[in-house]
Every structure is written in structure tokens, then in C-alpha cells.
Backbone as CSV, one residue per row, in Angstrom:
resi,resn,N_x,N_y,N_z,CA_x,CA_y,CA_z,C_x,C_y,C_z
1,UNK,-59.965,-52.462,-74.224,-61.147,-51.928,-73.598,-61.517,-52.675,-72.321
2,UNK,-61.516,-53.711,-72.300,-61.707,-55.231,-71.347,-60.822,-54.566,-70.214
3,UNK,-59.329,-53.794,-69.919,-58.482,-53.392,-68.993,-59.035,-52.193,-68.341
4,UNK,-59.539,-51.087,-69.270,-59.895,-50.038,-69.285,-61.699,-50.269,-67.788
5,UNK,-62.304,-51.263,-68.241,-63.664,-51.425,-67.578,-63.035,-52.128,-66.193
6,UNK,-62.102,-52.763,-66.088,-61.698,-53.992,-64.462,-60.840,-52.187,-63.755
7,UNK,-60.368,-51.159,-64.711,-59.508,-50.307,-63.510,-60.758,-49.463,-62.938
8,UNK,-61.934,-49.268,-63.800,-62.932,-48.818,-63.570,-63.826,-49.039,-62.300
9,UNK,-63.746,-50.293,-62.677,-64.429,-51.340,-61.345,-63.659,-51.331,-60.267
10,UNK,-62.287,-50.918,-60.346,-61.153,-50.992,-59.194,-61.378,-50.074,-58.422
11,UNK,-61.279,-48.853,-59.515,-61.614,-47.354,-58.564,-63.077,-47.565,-57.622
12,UNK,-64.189,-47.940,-58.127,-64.961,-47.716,-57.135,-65.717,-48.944,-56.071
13,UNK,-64.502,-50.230,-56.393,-64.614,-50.403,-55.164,-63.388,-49.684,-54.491
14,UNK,-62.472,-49.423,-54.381,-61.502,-48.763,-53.327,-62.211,-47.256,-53.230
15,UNK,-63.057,-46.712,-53.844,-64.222,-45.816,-53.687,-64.744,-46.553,-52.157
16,UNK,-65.677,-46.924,-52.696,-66.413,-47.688,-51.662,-65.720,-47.826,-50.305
17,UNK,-64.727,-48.599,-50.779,-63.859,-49.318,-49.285,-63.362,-48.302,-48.239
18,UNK,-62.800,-46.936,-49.243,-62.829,-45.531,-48.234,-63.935,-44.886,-47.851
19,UNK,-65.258,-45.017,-48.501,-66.311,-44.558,-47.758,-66.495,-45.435,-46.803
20,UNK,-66.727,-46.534,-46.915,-66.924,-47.648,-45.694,-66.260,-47.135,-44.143
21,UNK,-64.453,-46.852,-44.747,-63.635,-47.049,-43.728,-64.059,-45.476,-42.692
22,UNK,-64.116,-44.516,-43.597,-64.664,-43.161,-43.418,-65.537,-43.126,-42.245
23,UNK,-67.072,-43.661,-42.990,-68.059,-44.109,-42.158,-68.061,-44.414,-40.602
24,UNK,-67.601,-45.644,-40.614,-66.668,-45.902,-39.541,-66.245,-45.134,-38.612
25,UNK,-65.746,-44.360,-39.103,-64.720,-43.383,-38.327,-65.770,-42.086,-37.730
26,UNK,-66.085,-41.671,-38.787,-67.269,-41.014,-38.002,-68.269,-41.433,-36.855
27,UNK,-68.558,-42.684,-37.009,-69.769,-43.136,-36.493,-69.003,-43.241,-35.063
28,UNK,-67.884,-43.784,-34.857,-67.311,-44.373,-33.599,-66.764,-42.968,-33.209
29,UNK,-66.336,-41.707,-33.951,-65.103,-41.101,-33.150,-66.088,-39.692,-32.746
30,UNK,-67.178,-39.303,-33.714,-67.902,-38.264,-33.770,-68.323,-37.452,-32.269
31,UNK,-68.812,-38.458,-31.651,-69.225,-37.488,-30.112,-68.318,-37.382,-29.558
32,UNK,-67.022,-38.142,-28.961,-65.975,-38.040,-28.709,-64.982,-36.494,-29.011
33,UNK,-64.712,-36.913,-30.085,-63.994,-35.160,-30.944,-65.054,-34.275,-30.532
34,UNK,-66.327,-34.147,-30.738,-67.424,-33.174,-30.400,-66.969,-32.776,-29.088
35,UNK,-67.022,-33.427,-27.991,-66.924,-33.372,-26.679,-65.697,-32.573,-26.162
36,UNK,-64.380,-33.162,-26.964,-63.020,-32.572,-26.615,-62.841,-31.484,-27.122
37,UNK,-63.738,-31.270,-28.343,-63.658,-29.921,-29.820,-64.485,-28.530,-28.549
38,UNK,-65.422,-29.350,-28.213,-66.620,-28.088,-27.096,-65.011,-27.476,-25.815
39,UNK,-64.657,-29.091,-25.141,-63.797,-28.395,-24.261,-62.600,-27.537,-24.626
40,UNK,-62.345,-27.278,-25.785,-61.195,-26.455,-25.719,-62.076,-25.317,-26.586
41,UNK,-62.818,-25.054,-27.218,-63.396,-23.571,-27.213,-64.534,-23.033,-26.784
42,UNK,-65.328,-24.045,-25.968,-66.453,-24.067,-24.781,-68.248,-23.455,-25.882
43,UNK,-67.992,-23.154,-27.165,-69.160,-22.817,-28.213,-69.627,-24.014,-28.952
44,UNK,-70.738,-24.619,-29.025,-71.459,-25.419,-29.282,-71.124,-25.474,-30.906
45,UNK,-71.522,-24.309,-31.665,-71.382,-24.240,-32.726,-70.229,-24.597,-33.269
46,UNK,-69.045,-23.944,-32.544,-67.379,-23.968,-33.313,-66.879,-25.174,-33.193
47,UNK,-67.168,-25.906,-31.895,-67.196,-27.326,-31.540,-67.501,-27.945,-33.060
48,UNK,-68.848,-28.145,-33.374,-69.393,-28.825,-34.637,-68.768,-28.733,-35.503
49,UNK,-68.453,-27.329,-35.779,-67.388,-26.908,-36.832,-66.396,-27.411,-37.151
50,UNK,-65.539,-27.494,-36.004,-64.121,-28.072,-35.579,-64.469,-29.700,-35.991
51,UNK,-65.404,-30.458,-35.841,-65.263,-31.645,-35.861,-65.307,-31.730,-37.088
52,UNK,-66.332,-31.146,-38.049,-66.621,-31.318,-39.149,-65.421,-31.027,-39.546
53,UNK,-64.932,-29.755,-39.915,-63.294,-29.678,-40.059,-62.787,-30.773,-40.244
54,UNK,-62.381,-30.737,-39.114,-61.640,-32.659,-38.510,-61.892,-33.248,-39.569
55,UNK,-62.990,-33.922,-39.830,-63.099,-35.155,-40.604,-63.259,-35.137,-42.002
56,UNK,-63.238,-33.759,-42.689,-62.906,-33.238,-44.019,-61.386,-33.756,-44.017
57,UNK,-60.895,-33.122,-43.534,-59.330,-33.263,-43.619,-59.198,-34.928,-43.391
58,UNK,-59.844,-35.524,-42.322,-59.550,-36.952,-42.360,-59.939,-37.810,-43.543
59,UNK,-60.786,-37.153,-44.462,-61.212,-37.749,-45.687,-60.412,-37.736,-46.770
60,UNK,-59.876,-36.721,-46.738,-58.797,-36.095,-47.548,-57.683,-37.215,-47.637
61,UNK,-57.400,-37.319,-46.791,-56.047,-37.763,-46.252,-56.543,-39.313,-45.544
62,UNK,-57.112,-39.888,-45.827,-57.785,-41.275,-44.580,-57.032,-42.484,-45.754
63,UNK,-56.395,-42.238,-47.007,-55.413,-43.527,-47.274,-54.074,-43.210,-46.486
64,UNK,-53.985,-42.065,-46.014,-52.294,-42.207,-45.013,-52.661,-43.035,-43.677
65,UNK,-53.879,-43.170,-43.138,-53.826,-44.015,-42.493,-53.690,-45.625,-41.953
66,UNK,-52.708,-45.893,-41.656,-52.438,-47.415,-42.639,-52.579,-47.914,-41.111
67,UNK,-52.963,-47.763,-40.061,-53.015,-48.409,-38.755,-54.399,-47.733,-38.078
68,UNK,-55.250,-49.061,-38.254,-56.649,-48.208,-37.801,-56.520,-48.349,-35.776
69,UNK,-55.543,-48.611,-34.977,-55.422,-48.707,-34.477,-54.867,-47.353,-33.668
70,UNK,-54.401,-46.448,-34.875,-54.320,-45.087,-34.520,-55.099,-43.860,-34.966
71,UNK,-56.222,-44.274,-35.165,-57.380,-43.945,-35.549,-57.537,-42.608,-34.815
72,UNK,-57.894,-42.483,-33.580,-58.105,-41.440,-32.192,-56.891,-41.001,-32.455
73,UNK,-55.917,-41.099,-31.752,-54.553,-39.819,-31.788,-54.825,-39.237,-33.043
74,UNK,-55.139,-40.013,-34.322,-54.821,-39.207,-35.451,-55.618,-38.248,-35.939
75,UNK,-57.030,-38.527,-35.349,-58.364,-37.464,-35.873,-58.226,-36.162,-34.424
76,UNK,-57.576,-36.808,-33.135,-57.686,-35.828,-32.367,-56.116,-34.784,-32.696
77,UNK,-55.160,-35.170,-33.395,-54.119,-34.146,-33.540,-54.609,-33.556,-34.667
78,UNK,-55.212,-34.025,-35.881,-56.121,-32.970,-36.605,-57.037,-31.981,-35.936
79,UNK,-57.998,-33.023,-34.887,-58.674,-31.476,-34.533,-57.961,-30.847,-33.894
80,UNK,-56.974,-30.495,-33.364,-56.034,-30.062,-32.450,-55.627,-28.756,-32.952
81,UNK,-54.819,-29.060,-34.215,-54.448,-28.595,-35.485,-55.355,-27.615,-36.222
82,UNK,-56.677,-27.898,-36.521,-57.770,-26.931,-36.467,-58.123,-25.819,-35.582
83,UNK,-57.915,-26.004,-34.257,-57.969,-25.615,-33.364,-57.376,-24.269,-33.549
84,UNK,-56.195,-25.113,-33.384,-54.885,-23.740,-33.511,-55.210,-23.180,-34.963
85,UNK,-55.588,-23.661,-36.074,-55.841,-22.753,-37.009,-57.062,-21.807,-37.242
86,UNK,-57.865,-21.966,-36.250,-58.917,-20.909,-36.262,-58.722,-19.976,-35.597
87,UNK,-57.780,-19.661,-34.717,-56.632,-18.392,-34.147,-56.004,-17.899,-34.953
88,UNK,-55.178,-18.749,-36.644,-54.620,-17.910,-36.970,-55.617,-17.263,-38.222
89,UNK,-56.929,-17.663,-38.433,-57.688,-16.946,-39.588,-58.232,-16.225,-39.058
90,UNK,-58.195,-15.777,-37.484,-59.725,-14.860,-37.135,-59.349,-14.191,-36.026
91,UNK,-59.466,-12.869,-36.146,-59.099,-11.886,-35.251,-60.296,-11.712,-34.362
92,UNK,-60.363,-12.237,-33.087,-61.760,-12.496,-31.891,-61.580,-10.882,-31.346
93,UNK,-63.100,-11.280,-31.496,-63.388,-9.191,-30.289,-63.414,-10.133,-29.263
94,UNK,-62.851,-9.017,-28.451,-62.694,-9.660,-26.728,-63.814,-8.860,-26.417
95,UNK,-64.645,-9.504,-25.247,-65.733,-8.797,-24.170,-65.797,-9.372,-22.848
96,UNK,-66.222,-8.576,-21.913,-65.899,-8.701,-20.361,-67.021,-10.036,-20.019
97,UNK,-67.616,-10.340,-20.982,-68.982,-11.818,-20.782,-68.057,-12.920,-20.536
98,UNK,-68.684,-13.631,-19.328,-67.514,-14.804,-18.929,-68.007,-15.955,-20.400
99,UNK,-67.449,-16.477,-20.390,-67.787,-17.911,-20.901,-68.575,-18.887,-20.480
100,UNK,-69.601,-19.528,-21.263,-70.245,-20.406,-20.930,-69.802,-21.537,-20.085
101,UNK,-70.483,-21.978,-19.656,-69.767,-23.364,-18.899,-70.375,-24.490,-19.390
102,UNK,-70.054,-25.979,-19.625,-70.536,-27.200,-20.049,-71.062,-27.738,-18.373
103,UNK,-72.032,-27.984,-18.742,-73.173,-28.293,-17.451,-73.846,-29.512,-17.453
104,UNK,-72.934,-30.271,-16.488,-74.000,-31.697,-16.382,-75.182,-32.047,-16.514
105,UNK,-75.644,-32.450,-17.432,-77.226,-32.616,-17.285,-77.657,-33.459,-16.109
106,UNK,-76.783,-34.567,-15.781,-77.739,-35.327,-14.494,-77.306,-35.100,-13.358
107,UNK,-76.848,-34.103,-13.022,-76.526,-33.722,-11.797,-77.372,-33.407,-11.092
108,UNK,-77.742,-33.646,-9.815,-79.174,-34.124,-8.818,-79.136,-32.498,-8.867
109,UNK,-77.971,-32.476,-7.760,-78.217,-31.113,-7.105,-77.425,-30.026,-7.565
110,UNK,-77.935,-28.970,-6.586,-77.090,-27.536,-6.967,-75.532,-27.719,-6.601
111,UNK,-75.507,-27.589,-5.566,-74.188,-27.957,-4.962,-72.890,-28.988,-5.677
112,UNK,-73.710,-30.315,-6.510,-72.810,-31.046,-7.447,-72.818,-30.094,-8.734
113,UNK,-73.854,-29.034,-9.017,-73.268,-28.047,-10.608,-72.430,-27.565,-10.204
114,UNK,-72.576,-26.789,-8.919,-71.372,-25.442,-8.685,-70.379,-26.216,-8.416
115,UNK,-69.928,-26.888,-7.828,-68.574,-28.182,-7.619,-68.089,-28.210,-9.067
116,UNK,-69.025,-28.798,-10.009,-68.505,-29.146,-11.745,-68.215,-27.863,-12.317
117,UNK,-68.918,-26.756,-12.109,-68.497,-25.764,-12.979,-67.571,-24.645,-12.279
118,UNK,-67.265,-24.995,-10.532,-65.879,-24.694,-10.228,-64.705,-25.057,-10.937
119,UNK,-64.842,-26.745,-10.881,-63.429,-27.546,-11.410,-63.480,-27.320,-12.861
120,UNK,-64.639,-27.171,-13.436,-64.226,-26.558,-14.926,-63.386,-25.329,-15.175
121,UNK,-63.776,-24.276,-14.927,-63.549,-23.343,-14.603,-61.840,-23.311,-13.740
122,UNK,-61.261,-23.816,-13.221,-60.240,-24.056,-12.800,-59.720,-24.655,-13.793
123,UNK,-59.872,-26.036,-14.510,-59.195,-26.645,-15.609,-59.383,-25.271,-16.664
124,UNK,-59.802,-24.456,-17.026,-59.733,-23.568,-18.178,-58.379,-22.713,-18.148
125,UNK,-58.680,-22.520,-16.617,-57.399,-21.909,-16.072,-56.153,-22.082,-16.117
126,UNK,-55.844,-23.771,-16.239,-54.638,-24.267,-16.222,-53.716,-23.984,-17.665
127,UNK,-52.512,-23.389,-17.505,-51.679,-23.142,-18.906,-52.095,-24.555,-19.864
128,UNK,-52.053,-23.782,-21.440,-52.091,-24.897,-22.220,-51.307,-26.419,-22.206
129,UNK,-50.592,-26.284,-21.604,-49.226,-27.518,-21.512,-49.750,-27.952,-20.658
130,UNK,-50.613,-27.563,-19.412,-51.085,-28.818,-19.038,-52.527,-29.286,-19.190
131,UNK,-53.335,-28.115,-18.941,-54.743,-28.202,-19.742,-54.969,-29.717,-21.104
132,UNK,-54.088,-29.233,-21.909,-54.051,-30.211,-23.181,-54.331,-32.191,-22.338
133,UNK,-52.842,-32.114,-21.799,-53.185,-33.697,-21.619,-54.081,-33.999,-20.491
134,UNK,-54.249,-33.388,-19.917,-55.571,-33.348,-18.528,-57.087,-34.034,-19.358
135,UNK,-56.590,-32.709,-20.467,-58.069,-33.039,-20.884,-58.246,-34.264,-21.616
136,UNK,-56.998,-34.798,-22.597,-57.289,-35.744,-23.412,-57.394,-36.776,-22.278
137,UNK,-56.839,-36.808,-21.180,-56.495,-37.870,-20.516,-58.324,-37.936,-19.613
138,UNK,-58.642,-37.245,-19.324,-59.773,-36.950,-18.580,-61.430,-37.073,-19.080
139,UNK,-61.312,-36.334,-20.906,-62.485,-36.412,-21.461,-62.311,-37.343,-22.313
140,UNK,-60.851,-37.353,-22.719,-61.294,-38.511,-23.908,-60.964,-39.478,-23.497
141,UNK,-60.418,-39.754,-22.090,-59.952,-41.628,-21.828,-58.436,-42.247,-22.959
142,UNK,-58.017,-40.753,-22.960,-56.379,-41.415,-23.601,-55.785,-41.863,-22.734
143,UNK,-54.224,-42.467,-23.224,-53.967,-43.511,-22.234,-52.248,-42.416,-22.563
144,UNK,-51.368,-42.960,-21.590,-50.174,-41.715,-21.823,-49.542,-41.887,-22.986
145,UNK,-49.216,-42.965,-23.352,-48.771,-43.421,-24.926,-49.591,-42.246,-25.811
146,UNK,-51.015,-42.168,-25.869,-51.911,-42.045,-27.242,-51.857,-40.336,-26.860
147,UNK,-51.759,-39.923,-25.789,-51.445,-38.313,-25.350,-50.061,-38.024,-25.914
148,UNK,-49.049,-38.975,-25.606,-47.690,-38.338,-25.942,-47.648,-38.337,-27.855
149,UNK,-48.399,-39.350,-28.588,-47.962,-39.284,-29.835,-48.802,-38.205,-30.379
150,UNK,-50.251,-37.817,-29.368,-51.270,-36.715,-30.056,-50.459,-34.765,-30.061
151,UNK,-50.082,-34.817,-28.849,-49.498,-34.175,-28.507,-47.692,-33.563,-28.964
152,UNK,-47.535,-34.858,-29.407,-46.122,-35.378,-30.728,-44.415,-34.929,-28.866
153,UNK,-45.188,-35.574,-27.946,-43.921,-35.061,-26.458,-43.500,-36.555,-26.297
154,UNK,-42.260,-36.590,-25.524,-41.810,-37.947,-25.251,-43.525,-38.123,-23.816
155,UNK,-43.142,-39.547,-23.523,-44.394,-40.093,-22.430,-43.544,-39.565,-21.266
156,UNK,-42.734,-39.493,-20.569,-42.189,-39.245,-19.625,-42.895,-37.413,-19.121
157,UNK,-42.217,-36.875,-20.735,-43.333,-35.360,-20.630,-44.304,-35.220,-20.247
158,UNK,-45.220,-36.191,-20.487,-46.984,-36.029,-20.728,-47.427,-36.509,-19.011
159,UNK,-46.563,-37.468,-18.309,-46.981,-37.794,-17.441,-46.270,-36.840,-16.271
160,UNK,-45.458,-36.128,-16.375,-45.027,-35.028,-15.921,-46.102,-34.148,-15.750
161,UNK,-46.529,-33.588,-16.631,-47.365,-32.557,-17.237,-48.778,-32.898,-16.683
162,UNK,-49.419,-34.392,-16.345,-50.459,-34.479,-16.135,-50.265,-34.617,-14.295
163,UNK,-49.169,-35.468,-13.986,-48.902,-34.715,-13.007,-49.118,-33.635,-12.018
164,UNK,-48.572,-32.467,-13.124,-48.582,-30.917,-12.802,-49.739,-30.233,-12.476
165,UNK,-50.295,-30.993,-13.589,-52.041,-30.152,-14.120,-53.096,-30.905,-12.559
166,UNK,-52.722,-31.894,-12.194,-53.489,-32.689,-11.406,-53.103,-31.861,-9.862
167,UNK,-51.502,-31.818,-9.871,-51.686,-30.918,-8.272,-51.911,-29.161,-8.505
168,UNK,-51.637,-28.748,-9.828,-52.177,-27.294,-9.953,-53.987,-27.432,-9.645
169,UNK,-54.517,-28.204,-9.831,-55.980,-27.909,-9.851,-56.174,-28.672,-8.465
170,UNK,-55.281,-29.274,-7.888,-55.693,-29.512,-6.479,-55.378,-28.454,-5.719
171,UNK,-54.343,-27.549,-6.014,-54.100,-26.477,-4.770,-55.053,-25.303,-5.319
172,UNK,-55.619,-25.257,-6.694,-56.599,-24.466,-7.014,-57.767,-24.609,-6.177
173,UNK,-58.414,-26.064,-6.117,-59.892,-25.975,-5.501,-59.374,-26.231,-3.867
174,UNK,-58.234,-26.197,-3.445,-58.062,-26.168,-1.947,-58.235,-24.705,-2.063
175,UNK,-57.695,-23.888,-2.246,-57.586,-22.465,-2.346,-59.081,-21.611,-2.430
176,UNK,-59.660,-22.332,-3.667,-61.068,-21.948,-3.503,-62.217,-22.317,-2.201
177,UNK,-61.629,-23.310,-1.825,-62.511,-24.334,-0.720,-62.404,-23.180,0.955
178,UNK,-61.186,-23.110,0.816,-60.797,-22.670,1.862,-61.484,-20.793,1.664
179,UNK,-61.605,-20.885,0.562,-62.451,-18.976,0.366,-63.561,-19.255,0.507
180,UNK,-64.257,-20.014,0.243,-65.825,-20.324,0.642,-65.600,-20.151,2.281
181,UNK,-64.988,-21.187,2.639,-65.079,-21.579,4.055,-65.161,-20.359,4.996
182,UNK,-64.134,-18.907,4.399,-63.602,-18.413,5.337,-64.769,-16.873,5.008
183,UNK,-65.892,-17.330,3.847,-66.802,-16.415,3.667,-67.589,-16.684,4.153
184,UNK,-67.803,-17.970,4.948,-68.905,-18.033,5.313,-68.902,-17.946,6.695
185,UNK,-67.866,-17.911,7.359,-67.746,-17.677,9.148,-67.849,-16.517,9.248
């Protein structure tokens, strides 16, 4: 009986020690995933969703994580993964309503929104292959290593790719710059 009460006591501290580690993880990674979860389906709500998602599954599964050092790649290729699985459960009505845009709150002026929600609006644009590491690299402050293992591409790829995405959205807002310019003479 004496064996039976110490495995007892075992389970809930290693109970414990995964809520702890859990905790954690939420507390540090939560606005982050929120932020990257909003930029790739631009809805406040599905965003939340997606994170929450996320970190079900990271609960699930948070003893495979044996390197808290890969903490981020690993909750952001889950939400990633979510992502893509809410395309394959749900057949979307399409409508001619543009999409919301994510809008700086401290932006002084008019002129710095329409600038931000040009270059947004251009990054939406960019094919997924490069969109993807732009963004991790851009909103979430990944580094090319933590893009290439999220992403599961050699680093040589990713920096290719961010590359790409960096002069596609430069000849984008030259292109746009130069249509303002030539609307307004």
C-alpha cells in the first residue's frame, strides 16, 4: 500500500510540473502566436481560436517537448498546422468585402496608416512560400534557423525565400508609389 500512495504522489507532482511548464508557455508565447495567428487569417476571433487550438494540442503533447529552447518553432508549427486545418474542415462563402486590415494603433498620422495598410496589403499578396517566412521573420522576430525548422525547409531555402518576398514587396510598393505619383500630376 506504502508503493501504491509514493506513485500517487508521483503522478501529481509531474501533474503539477506540466501545469507549471504549460503555464509558462502560455504566459510568454500567448500574444506572440495571437499576433502571427491574426496575420495569417486577418479575424480577431479565428486568431483566438487558432491560438487556443495551438495550445490544446501543446498540452496534449508538451512531454514531447524535451528542449524548452524550442519552445516557439514548436507552438508556431502547431499553429501553422491548425491553420491549414481549418481549410480542410470548412467550406468558406466567398464575398466581394475586402478584408479587414490590422491597424496601428499609434500611428500619429493618416499618411503613416495608409503607408501600413498599403504594405500590409501587399504582404497578403505575396504567394504563401514567401508570405510564410516574411512574416515569421518580421512579426515574430524568428531568426533563419527557427523559420527553416518551423517551416521544416533547409536555411539556405528560407533565406532565399525571404530574399524573394523582400524584393517582391519592394517592386510592389515602387509600383504602387509610382501610381500615386502619376495620379496625382
Amino acid at each position: 500500500m506504502l508503493g501504491n500512495e509514493n506513485s500517487k504522489s508521483q503522478v501529481l507532482v509531474d501533474m503539477a510540473e506540466k501545469n507549471t511548464r504549460y503555464e509558462k508557455l502560455v504566459h510568454v508565447y500567448h500574444r506572440e502566436l495571437y499576433r502571427f495567428a491574426y496575420w495569417l487569417c486577418r479575424d480577431p476571433d479565428i486568431a483566438e481560436d487558432l491560438v487556443q487550438e495551438t495550445f490544446l494540442r501543446a498540452w496534449r503533447s508538451l512531454d514531447s517537448l524535451l528542449d524548452q529552447k524550442a519552445a516557439k518553432p514548436w507552438l508556431l508549427t502547431i499553429l501553422r498546422r491548425e491553420n491549414a486545418r481549418r481549410f480542410e474542415r470548412k467550406q468558406f462563402d466567398y464575398s466581394d468585402v475586402e478584408n479587414d486590415t490590422l491597424v496601428d494603433e499609434k500611428s500619429v498620422t493618416l499618411d503613416d496608416e495608409m503607408e501600413q495598410t498599403v504594405i500590409q496589403r501587399q504582404i497578403a499578396k505575396l504567394p504563401d512560400e514567401y508570405r510564410e517566412p516574411l512574416l515569421l521573420q518580421v512579426v515574430m522576430g524568428c531568426s533563419g534557423e527557427e523559420i527553416a525548422e518551423i517551416l521544416d525547409l533547409n536555411k539556405n531555402t528560407v533565406m532565399t525565400r525571404l530574399y524573394r518576398a523582400r524584393n517582391q514587396l519592394k517592386e510592389a510598393l515602387s509600383r504602387d508609389d509610382e501610381q500615386l505619383k502619376g495620379a496625382s500630376n
